[in-house]
PDB file of C-alpha atoms in Angstrom:
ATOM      1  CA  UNK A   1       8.232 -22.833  11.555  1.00 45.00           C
ATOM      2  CA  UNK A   2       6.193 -19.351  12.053  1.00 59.00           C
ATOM      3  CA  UNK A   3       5.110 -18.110   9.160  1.00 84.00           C
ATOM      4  CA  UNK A   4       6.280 -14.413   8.695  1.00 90.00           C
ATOM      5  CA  UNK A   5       2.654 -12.650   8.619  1.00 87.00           C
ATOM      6  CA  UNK A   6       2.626 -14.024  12.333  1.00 91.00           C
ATOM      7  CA  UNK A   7       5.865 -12.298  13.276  1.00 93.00           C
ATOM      8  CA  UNK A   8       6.805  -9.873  16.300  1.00 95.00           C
ATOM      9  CA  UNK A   9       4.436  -8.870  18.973  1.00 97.00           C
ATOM     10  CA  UNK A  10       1.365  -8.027  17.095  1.00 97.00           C
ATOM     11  CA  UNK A  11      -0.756  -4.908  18.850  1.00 98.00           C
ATOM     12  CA  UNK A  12      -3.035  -1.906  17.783  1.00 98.00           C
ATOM     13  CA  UNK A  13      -3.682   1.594  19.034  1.00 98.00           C
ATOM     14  CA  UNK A  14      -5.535   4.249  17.913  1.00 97.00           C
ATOM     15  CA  UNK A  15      -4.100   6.327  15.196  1.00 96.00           C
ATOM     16  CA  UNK A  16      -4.728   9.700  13.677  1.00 97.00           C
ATOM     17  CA  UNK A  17      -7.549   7.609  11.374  1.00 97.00           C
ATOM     18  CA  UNK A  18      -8.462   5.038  13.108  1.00 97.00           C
ATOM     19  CA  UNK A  19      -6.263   1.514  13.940  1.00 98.00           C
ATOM     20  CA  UNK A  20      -2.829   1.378  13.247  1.00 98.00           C
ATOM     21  CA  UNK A  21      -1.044  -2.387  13.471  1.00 98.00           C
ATOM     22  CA  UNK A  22       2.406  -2.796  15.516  1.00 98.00           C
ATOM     23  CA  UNK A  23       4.542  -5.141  15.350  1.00 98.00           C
ATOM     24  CA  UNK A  24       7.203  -5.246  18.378  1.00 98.00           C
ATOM     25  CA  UNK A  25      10.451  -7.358  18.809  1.00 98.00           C
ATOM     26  CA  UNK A  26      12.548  -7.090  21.602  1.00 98.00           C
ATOM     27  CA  UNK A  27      13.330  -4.259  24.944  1.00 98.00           C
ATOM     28  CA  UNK A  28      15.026  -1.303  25.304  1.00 97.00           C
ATOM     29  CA  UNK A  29      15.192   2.433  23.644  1.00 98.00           C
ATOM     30  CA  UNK A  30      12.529   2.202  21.047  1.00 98.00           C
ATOM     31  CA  UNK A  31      13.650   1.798  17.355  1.00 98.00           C
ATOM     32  CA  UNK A  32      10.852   2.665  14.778  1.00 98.00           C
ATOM     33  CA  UNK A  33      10.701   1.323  11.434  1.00 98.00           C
ATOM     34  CA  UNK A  34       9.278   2.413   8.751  1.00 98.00           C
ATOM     35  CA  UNK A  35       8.160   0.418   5.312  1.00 98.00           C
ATOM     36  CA  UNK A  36       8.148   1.159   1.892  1.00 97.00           C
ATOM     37  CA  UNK A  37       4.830   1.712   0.057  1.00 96.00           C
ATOM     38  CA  UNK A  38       3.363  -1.024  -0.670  1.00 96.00           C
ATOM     39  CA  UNK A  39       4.748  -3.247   1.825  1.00 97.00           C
ATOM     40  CA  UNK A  40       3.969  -3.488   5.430  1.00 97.00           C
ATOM     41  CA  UNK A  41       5.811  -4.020   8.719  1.00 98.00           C
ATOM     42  CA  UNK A  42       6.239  -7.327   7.985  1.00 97.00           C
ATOM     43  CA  UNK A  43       8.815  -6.388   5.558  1.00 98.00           C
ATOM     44  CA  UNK A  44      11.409  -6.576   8.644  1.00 98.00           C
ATOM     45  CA  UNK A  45      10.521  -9.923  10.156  1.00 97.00           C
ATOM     46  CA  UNK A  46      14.180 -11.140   9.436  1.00 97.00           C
ATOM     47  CA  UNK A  47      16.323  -7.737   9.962  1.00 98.00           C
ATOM     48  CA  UNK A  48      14.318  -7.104  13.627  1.00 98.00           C
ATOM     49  CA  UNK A  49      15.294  -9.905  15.752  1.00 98.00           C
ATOM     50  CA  UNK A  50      19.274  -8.732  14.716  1.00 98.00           C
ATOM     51  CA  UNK A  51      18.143  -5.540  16.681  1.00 98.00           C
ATOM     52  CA  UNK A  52      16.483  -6.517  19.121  1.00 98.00           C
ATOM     53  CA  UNK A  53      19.216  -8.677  20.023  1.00 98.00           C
ATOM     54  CA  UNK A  54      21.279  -5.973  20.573  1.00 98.00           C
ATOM     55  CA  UNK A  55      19.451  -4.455  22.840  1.00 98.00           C
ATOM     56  CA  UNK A  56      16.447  -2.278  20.899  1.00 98.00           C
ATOM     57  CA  UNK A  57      12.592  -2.588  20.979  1.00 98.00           C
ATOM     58  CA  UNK A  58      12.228  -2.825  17.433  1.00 98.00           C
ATOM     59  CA  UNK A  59       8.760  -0.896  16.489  1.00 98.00           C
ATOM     60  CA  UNK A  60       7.169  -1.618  12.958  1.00 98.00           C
ATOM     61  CA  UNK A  61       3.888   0.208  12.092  1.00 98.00           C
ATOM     62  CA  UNK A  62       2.163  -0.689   9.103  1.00 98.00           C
ATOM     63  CA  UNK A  63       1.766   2.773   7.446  1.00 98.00           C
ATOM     64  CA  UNK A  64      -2.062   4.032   7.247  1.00 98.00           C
ATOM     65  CA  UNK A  65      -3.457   1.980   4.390  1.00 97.00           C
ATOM     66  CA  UNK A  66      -1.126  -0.642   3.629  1.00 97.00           C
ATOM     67  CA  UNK A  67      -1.069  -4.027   5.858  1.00 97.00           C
ATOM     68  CA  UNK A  68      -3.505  -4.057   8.900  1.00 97.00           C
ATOM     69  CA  UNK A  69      -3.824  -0.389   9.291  1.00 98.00           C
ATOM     70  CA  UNK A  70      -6.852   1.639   8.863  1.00 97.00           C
ATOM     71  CA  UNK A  71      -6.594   4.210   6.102  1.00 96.00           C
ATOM     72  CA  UNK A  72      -7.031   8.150   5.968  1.00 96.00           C
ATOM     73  CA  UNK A  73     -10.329   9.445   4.640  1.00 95.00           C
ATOM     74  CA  UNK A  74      -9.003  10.682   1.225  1.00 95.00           C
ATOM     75  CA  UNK A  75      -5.778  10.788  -0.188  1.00 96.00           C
ATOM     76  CA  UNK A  76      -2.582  11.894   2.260  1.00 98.00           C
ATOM     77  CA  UNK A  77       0.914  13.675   1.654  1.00 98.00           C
ATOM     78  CA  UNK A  78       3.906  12.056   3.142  1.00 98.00           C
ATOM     79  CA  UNK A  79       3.471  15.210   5.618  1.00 98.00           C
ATOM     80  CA  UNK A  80       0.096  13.373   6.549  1.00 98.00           C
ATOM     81  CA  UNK A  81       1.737  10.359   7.370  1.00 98.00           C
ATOM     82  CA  UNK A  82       4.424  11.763   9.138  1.00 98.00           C
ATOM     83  CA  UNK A  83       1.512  13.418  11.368  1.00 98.00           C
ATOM     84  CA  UNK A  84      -0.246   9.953  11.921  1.00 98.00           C
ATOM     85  CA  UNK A  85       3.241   9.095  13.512  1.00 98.00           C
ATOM     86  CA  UNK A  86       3.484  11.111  15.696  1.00 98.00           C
ATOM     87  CA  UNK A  87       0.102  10.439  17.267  1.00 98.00           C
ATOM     88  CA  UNK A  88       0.759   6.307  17.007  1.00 98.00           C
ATOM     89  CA  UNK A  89       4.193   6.945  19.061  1.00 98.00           C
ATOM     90  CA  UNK A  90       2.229   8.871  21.763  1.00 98.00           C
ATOM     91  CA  UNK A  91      -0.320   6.117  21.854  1.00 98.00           C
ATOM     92  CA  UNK A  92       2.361   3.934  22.271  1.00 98.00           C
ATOM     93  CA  UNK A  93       4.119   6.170  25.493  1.00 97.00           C
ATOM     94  CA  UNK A  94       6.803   6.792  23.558  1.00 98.00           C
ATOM     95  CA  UNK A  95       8.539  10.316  23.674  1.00 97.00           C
ATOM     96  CA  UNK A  96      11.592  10.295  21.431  1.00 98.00           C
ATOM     97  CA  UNK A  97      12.950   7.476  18.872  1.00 98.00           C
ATOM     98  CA  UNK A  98      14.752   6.496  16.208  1.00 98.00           C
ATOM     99  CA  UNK A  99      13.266   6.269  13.039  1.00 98.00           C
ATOM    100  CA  UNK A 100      14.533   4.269  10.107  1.00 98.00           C
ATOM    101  CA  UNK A 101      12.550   3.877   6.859  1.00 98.00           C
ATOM    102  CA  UNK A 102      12.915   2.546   3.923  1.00 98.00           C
ATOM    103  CA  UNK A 103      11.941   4.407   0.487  1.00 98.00           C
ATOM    104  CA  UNK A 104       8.670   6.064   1.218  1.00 98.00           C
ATOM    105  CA  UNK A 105       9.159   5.471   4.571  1.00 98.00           C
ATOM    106  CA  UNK A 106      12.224   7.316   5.206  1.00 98.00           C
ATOM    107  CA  UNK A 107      10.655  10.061   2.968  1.00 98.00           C
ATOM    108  CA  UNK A 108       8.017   9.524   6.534  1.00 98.00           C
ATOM    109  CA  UNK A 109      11.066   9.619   8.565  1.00 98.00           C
ATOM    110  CA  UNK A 110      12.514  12.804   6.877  1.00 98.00           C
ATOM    111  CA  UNK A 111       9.204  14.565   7.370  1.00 98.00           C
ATOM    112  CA  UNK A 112       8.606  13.550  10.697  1.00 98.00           C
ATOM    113  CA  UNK A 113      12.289  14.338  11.894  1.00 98.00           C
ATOM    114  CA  UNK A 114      11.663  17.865   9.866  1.00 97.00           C
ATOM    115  CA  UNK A 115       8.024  18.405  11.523  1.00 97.00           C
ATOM    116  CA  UNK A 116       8.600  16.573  15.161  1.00 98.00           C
ATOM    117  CA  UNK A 117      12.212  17.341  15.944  1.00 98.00           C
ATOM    118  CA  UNK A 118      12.183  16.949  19.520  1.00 98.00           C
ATOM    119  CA  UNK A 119      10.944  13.221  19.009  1.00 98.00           C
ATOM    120  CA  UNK A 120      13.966  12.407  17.074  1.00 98.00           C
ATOM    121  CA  UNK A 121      17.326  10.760  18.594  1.00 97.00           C
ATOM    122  CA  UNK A 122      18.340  10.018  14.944  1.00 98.00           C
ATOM    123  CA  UNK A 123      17.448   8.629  11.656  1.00 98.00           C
ATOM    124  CA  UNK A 124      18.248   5.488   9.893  1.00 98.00           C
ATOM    125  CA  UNK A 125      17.275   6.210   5.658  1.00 98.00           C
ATOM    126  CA  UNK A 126      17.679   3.461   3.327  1.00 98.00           C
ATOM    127  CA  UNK A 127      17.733   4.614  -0.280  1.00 97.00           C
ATOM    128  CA  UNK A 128      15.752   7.598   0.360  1.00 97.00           C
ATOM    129  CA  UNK A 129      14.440   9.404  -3.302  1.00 97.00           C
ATOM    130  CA  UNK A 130      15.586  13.129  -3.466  1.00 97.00           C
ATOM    131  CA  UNK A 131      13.518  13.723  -6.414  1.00 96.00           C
ATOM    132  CA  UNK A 132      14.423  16.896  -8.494  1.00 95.00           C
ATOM    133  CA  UNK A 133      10.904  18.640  -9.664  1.00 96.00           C
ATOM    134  CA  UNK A 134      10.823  17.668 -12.993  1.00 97.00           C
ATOM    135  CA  UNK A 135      11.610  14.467 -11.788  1.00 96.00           C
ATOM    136  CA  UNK A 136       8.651  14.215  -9.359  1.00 96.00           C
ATOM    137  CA  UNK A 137       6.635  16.133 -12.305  1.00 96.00           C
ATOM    138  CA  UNK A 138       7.726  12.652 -14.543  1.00 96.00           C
ATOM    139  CA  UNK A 139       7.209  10.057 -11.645  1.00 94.00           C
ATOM    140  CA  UNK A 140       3.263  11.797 -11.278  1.00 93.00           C
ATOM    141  CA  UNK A 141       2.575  11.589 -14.958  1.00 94.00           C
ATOM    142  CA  UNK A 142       3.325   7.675 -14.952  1.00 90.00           C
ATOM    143  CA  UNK A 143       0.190   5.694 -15.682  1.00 86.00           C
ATOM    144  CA  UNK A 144      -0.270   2.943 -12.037  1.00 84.00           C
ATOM    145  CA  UNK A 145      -1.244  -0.244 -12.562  1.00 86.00           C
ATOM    146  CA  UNK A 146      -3.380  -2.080 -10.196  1.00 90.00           C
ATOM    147  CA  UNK A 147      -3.591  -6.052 -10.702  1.00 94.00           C
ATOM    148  CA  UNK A 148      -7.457  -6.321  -9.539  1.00 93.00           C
ATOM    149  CA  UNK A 149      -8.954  -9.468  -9.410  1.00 94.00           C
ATOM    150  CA  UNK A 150      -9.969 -11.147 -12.317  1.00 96.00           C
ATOM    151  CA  UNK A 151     -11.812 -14.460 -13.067  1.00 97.00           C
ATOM    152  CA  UNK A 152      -8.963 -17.989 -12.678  1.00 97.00           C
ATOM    153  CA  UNK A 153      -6.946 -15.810 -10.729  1.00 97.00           C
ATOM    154  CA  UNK A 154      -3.868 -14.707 -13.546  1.00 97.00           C
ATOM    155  CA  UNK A 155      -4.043 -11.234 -11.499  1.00 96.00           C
ATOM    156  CA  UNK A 156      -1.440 -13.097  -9.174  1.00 97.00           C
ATOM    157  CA  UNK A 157       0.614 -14.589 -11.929  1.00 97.00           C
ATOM    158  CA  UNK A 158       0.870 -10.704 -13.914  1.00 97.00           C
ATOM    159  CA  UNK A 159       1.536  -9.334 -10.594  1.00 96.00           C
ATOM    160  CA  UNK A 160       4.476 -12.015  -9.904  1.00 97.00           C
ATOM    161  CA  UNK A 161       5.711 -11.394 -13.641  1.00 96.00           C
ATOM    162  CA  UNK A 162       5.591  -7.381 -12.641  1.00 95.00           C
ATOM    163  CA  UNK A 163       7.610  -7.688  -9.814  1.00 95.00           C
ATOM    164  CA  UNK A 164       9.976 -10.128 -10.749  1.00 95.00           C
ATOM    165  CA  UNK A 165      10.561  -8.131 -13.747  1.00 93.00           C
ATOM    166  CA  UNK A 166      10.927  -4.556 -11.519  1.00 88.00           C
ATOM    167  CA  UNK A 167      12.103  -5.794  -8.167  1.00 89.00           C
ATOM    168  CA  UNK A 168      15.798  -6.497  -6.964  1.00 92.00           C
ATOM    169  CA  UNK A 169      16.921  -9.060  -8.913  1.00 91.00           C
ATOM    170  CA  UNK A 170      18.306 -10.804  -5.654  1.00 90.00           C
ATOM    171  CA  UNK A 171      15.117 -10.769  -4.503  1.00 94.00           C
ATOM    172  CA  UNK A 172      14.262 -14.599  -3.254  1.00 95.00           C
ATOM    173  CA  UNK A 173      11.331 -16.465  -4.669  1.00 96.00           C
ATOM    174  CA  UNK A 174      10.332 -16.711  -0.557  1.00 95.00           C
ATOM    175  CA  UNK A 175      10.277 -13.151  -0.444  1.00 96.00           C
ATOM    176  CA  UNK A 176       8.587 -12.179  -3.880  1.00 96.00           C
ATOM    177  CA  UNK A 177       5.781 -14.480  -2.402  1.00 95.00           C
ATOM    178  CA  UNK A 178       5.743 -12.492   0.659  1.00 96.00           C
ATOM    179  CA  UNK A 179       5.738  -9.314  -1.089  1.00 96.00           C
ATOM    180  CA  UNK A 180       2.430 -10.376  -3.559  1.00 95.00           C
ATOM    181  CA  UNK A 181       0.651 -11.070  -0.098  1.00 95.00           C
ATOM    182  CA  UNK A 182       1.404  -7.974   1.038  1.00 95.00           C
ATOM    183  CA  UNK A 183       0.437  -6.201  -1.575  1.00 96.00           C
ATOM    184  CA  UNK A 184      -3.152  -7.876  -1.581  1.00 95.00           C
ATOM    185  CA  UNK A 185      -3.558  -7.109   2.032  1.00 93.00           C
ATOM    186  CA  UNK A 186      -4.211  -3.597   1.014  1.00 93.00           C
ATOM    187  CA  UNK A 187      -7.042  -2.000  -0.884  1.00 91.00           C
ATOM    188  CA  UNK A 188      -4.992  -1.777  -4.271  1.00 89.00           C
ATOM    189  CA  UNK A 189      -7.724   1.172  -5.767  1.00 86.00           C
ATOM    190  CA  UNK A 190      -6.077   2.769  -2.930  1.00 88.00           C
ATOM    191  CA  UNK A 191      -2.481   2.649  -3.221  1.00 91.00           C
ATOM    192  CA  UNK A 192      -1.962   6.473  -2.010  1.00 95.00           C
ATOM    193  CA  UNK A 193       1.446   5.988  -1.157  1.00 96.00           C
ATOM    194  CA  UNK A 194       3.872   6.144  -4.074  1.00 94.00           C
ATOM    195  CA  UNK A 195       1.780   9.307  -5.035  1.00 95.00           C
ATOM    196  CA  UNK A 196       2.528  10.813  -1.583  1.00 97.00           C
ATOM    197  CA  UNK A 197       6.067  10.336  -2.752  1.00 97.00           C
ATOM    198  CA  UNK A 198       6.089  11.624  -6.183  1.00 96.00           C
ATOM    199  CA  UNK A 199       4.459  14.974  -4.776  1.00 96.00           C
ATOM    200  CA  UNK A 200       6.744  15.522  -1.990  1.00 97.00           C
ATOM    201  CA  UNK A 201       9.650  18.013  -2.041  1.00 97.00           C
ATOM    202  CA  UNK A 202      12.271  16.857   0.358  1.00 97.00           C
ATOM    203  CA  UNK A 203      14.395  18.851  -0.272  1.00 95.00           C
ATOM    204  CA  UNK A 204      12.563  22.114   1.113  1.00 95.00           C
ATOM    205  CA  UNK A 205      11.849  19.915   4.166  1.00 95.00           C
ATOM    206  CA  UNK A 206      16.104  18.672   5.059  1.00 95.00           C
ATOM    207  CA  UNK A 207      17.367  21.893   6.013  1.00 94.00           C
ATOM    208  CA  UNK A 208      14.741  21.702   8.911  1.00 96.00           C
ATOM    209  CA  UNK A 209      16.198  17.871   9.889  1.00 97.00           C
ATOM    210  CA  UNK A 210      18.769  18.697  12.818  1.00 95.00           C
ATOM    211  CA  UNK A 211      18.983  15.282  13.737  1.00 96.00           C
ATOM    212  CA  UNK A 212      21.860  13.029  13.492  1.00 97.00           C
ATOM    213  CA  UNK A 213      21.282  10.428  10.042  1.00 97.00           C
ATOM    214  CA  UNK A 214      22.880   7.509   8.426  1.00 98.00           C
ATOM    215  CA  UNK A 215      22.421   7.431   4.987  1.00 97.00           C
ATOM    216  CA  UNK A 216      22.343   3.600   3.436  1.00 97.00           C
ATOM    217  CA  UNK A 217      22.873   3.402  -0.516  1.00 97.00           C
ATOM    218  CA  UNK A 218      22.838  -0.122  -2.119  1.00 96.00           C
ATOM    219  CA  UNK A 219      24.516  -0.289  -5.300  1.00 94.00           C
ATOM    220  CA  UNK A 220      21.916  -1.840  -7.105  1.00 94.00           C
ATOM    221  CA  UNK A 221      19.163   0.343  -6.225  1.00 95.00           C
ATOM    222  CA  UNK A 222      17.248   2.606  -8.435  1.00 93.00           C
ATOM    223  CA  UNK A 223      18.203   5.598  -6.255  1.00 95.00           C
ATOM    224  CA  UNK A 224      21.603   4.904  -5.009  1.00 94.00           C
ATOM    225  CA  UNK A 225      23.006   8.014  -7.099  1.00 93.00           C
ATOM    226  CA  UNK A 226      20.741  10.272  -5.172  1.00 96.00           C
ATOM    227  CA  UNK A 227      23.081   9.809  -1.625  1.00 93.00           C
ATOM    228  CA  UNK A 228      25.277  12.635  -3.688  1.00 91.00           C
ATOM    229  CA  UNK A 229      22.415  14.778  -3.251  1.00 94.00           C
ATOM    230  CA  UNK A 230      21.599  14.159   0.118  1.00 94.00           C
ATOM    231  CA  UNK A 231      25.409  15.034   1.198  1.00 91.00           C
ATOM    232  CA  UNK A 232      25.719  18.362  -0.816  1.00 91.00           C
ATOM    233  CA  UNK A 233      22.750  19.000   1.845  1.00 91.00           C
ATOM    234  CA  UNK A 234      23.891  17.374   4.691  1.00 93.00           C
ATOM    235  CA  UNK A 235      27.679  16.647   4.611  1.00 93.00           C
ATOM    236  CA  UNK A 236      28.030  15.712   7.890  1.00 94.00           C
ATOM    237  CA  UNK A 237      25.340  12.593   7.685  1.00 96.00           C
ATOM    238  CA  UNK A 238      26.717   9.160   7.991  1.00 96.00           C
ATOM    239  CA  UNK A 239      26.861   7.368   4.747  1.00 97.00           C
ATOM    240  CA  UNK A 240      27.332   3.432   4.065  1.00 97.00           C
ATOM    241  CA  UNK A 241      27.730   2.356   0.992  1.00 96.00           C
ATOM    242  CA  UNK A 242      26.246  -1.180   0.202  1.00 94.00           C
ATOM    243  CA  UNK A 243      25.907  -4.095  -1.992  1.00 93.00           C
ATOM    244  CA  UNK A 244      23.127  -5.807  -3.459  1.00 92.00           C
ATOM    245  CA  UNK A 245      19.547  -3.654  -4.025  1.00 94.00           C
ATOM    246  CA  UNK A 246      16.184  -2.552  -2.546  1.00 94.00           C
ATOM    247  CA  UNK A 247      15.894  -6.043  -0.731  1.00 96.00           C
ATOM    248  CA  UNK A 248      18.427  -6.144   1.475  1.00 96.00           C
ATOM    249  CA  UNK A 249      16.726  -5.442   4.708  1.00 97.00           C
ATOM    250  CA  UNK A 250      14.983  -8.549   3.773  1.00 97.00           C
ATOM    251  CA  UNK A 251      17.997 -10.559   1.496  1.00 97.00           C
ATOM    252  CA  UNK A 252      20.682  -9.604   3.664  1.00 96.00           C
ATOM    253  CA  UNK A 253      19.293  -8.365   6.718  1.00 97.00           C
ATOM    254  CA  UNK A 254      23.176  -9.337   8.841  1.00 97.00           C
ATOM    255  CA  UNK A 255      24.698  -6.387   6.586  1.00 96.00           C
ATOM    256  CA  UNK A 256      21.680  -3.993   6.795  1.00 97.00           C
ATOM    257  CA  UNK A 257      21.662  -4.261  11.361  1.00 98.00           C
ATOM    258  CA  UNK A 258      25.462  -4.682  10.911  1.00 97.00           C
ATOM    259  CA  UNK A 259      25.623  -1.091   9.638  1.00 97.00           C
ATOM    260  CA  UNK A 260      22.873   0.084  11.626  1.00 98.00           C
ATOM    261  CA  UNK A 261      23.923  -0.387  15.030  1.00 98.00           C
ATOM    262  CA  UNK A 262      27.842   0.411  13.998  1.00 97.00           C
ATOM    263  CA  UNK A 263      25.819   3.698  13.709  1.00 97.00           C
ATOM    264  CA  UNK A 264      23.539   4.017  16.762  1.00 97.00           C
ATOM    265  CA  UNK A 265      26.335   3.455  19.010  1.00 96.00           C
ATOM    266  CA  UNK A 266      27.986   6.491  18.052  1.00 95.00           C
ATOM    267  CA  UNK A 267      24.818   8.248  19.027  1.00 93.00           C
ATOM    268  CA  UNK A 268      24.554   9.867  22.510  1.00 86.00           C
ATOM    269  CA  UNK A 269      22.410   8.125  25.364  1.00 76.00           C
TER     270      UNK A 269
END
């Protein structure tokens, strides 16, 4: 059996700082998906092959930073990110997409369909945060712990304790394993990513987002009550309400294409 960090069509190309990793499944309009912070693309090695057997080329880039991509030279604002994009999808020939993203990277998505709109078919965001300013003001003010290395290795054990303790409960014990390697793939002093977050405004960004978006909420998410937000903005987006939590692209990925594609073929050729 293949382990997942082997998974998809593995490529680079040159990015806005340097190498970004791909990972590719399938053939056909391009798909892009987007991680959350700090995962990688390998965080959709079981929800991609669903779409690429559909019909898509499935396109996961590990975000500037995080996984096998090269970082930015100091600290960047999901506007950054959304910029490295857009120069990764050129290197890759590709002209217009859908973008999906999940937590910080649909806040990516957002931004990028906000800042590049003529590269956007349509958006797929899963539990996007519509943070309020105090809210972001609280968020910033939170102290972030990084489990370095330590002598006899317990930095793996607190960070398994962490995560078990603030993850999805549903989360597998396969997939909390997966998650700790991803997260020490990636420098963890520089873990710019949920700060890009907490600093961002989306909301003076949507009312520039023309594009077409499905909106997935899981009930068990920490942000499920902000899809009320994101519809007194946008009424006319697509929303899905789900089960389960934050892992379900990776605990029930069937559910997570199932509602996906539903929605991309209502969207125009």
């Amino acid at each position: 059996m293949t382990t997942p960090l082997l998974c998809g069509r593995r490529t680079y190309v040159n990015g806005l700082w340097g190498q970004v990793h791909i990972r590719e499944w399938g053939e056909g309009p391009p798909l892009v998906l987007l991680h959350q912070t700090p995962w990688n693309g390998i965080q959709f090695h079981r929800l991609a092959p669903h779409l690429a057997a559909a019909g898509w080329r499935v396109i996961a880039p590990d975000t500037p930073g995080y996984g096998l991509s090269e970082p930015s030279p100091s600290p960047p604002d999901i506007e950054d990110y959304a910029a490295s994009l857009e120069v990764t999808l050129h290197a890759l020939g590709i002209e217009r997409a859908i973008i999906g993203g999940h937590h910080t990277g649909a806040l990516i998505a957002s931004a990028f369909a906000a800042l590049s709109p003529a590269m956007v078919r349509g958006l797929v965001l899963d539990n996007p945060p519509l943070y309020s300013a105090s809210e972001r003001e609280q968020r910033q003010s939170m102290p972030h712990r990084a489990f370095a290395p330590v002598e006899g290795g317990s930095h793996f054990v607190d960070r398994w304790a962490f995560m078990r303790d603030f993850a999805d409960p549903n989360l597998s014990v396969e997939n909390l394993h997966l998650a700790n390697l991803a997260y020490y793939l990636n420098d963890i002093r520089a873990d710019h990513g949920h700060s890009a977050a907490y600093r961002f405004d989306l909301a003076a960004l949507l009312p520039l987002v023309s594009a077409p978006a499905l909106l997935l909420s899981s009930r068990l998410d920490p942000v499920s009550g902000h899809a009320e937000r994101f519809q007194n903005l946008h009424p006319h987006w697509n929303l899905v309400h789900m089960g389960g939590g934050s892992a379900n692209i990776l605990e029930q990925p069937e559910i997570w294409s199932e509602a996906c594609l539903s929605y991309l073929r209502t969207l125009p050729a």
